[in-house]
Structures are given as C-alpha cells and as structure tokens.
mmCIF file of C-alpha atoms in Angstrom:
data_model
loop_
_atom_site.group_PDB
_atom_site.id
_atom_site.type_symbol
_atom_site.label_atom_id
_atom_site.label_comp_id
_atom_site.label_asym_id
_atom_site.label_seq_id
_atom_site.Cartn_x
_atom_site.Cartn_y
_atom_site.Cartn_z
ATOM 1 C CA UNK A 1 9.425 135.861 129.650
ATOM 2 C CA UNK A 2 11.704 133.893 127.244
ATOM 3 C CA UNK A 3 11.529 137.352 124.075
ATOM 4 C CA UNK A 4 15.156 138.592 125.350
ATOM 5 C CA UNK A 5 16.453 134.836 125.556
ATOM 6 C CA UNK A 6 17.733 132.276 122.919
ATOM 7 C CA UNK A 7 14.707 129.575 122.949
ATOM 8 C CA UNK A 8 16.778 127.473 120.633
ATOM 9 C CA UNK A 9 19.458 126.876 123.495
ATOM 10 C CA UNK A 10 18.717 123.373 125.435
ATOM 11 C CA UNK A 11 19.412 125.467 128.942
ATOM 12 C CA UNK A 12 17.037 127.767 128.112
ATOM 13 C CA UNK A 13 14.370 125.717 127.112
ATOM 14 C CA UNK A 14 14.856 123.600 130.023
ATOM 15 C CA UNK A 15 14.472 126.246 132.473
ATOM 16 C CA UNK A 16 11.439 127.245 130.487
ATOM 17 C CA UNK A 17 9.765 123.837 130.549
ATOM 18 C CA UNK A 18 10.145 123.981 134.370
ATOM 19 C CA UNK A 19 8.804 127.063 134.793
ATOM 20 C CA UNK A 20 5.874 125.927 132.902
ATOM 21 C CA UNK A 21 5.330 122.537 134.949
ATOM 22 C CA UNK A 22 5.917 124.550 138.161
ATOM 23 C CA UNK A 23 3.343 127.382 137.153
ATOM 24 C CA UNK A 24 0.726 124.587 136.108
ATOM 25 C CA UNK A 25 1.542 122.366 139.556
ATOM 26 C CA UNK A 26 -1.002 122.309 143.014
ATOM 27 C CA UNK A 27 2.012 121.461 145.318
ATOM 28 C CA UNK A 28 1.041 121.464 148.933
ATOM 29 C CA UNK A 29 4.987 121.354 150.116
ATOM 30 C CA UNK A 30 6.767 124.139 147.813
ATOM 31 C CA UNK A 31 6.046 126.491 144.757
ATOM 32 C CA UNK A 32 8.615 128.386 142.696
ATOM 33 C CA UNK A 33 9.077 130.488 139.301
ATOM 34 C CA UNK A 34 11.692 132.646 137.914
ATOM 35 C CA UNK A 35 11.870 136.598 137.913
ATOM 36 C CA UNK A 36 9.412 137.750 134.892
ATOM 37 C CA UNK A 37 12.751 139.541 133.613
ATOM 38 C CA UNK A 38 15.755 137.309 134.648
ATOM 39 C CA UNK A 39 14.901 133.185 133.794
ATOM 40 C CA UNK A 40 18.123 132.256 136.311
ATOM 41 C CA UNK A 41 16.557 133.753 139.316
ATOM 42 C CA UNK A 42 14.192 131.753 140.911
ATOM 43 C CA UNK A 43 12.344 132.462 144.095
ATOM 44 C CA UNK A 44 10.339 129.429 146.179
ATOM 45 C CA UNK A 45 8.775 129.029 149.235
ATOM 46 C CA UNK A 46 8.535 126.001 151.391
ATOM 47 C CA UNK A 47 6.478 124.666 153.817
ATOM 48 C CA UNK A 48 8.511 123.355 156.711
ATOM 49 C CA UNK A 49 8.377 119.215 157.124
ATOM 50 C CA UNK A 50 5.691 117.326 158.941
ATOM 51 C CA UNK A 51 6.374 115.628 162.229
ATOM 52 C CA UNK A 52 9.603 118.612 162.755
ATOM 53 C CA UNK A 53 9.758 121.873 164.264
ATOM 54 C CA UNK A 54 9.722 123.254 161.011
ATOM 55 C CA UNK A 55 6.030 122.144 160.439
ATOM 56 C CA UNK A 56 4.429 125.203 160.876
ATOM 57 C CA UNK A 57 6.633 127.095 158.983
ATOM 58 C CA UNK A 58 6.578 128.641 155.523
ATOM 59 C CA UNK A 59 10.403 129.928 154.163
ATOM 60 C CA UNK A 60 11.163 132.309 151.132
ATOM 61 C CA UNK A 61 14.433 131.659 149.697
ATOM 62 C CA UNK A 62 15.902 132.704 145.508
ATOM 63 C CA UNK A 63 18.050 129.756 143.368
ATOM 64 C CA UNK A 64 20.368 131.368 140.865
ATOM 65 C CA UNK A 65 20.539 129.003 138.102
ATOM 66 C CA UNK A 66 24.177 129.429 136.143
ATOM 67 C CA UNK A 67 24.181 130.340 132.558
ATOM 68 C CA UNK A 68 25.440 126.070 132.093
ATOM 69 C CA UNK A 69 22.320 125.082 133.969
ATOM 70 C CA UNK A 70 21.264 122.166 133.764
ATOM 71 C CA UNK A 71 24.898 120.888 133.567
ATOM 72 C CA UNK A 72 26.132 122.803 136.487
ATOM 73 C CA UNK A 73 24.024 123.385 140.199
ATOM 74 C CA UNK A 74 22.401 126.273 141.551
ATOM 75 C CA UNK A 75 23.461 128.773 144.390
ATOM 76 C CA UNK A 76 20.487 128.583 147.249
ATOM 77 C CA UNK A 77 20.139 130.958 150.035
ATOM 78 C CA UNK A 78 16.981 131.534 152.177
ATOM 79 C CA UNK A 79 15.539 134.793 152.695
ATOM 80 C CA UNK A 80 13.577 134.106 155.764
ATOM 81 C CA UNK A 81 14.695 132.908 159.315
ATOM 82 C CA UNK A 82 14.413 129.464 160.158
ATOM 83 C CA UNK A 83 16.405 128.047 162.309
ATOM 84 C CA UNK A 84 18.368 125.531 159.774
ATOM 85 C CA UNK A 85 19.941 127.912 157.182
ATOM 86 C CA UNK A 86 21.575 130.843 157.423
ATOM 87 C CA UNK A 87 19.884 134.153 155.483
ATOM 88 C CA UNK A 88 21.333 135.993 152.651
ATOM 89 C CA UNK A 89 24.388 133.278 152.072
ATOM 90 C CA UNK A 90 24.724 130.412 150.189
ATOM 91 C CA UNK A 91 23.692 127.139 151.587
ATOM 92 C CA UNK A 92 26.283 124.172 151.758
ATOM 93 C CA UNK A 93 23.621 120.721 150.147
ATOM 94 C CA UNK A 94 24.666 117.989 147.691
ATOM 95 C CA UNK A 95 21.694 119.534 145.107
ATOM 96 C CA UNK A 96 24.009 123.286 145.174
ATOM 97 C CA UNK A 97 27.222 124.579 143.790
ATOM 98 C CA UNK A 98 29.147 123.560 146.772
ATOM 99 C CA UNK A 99 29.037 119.817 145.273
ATOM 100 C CA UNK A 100 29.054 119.891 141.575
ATOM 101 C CA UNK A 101 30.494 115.993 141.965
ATOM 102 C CA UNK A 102 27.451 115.269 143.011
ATOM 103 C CA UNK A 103 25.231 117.454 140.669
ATOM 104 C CA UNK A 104 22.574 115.142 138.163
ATOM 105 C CA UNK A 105 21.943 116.948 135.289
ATOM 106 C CA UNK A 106 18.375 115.525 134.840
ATOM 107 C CA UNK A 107 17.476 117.283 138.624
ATOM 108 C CA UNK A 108 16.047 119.702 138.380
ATOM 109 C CA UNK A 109 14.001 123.028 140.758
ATOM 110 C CA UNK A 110 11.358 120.476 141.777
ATOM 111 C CA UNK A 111 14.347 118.115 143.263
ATOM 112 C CA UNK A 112 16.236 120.785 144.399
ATOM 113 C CA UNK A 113 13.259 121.572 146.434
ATOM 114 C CA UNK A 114 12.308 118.747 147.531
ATOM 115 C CA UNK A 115 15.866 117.592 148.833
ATOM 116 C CA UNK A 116 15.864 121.326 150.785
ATOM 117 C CA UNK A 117 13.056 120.325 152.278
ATOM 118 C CA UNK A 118 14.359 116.846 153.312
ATOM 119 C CA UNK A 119 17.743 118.682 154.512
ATOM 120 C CA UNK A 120 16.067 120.981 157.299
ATOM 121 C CA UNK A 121 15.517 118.367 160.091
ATOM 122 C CA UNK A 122 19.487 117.232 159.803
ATOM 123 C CA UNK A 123 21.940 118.538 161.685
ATOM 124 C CA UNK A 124 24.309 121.357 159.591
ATOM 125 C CA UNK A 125 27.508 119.350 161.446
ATOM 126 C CA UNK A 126 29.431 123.068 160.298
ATOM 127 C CA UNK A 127 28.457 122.863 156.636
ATOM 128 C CA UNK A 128 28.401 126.410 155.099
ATOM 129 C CA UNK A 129 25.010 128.342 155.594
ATOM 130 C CA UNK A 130 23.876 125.799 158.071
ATOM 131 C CA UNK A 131 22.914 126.370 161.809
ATOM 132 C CA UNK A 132 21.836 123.961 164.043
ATOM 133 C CA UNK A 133 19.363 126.038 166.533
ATOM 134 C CA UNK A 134 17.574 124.166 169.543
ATOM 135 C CA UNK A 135 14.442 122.674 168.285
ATOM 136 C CA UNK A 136 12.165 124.818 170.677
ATOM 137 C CA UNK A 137 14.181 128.296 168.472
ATOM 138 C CA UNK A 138 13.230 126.202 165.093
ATOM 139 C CA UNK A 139 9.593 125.912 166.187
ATOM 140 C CA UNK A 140 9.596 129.329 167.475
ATOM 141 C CA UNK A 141 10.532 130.849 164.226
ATOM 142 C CA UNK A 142 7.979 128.824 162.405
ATOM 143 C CA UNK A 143 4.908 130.355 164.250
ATOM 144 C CA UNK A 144 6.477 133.748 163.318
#
C-alpha cells in the first residue's frame, strides 16, 4: 500500500499508522481502511446506535482524507440510505471540511467515526447533507 507514497512524510505515515490500528481492531460499532491503491480514500461502515431507529442498521459511506491530512478534515458522504444523511454528497459535522475551525489535528478516522455515529440520532436543523426523516422511515431503512 504505502510503495507509490513518501513514508518519510508525517501525513503519510499517519494515515498509515491508522490504517494499521484499524486493520488490527475487533470494533463492534464501525470498521474502516483505505483503497489498496489510493491511502486518502477511505471506506467504513457503521452500525447504527443502540436505543435509535438506526439500531438495526449497518451504513457504507468513503472519507477523502486531503493531501494536508491530519492538519486539515476530511470530506464524508454515505453511500447507503439511512434516513439521517444524504447519499453521494458531502455531509455538514464539526469532525468534516465544512468546519475546519473546529478540526483537532490529533482526531483522527476512529473519532471521525465515532462522532458520525453520535451525530445520526440529532436532528440535521438544515445542515448540508442532513435529512431529518420520521423515525418510523429511519427504522424502516435500517431493516433494509
């Protein structure tokens, strides 16, 4: 994976070093890893909260790292309906490009996860990619 990359360049490495701890992790909630030829494409899937309408649910979605990662966020878009986030567009978080005030270098794909997750029982209140679809649509797109 890393031959046609620079693995002397602190993005790099970093992106490598998560795809190792990711690869090597037994997470129940999520699991992700980068295209085998492009290290900024990522592609996850989560498992939809406990206790929501989401629970039953399992969504695909890709995070395109940019080439200043970790300094700068990732795009996030869901490939898979769900009833929170809108498919094939970028999503609208605090953890994305949307908000690079709010952007922590030291997050990383496991936070970025992990705060996805914690985002799809809020309401979207307009934010870009976000829908707000009756709870009984949510849980019906789960099952599926």
């Amino acid at each position: 994976m890393g031959g046609k990359y620079n693995a002397k360049n602190l993005g790099i490495k970093r992106i490598m070093q998560e795809a190792k701890e990711l690869s090597e992790e037994n997470a129940y909630e999520y699991c992700a890893q980068p295209l085998e030829d492009n290290l900024f494409e990522w592609h996850f899937t989560i498992r939809g909260p406990e206790d929501t309408e989401f629970a039953e649910g399992r969504y695909h979605g890709r995070i395109l790292l940019p080439s200043e990662y970790p300094f700068k966020p990732p795009e996030i878009m869901f490939l898979t309906p769900n009833g929170r986030f809108e498919l094939h567009k970028k999503i609208c978080l605090s953890v994305t490009d949307f908000h690079p005030e709010f952007w922590q270098p030291a997050w990383g794909i496991r936070t970025i996860l992990l705060a996805v997750i914690a985002f799809f029982p809020t309401h979207a209140k307009g934010a870009i990619g976000g829908l707000d679809y009756p709870p009984e649509e949510r849980a019906r797109l789960a099952r599926e």
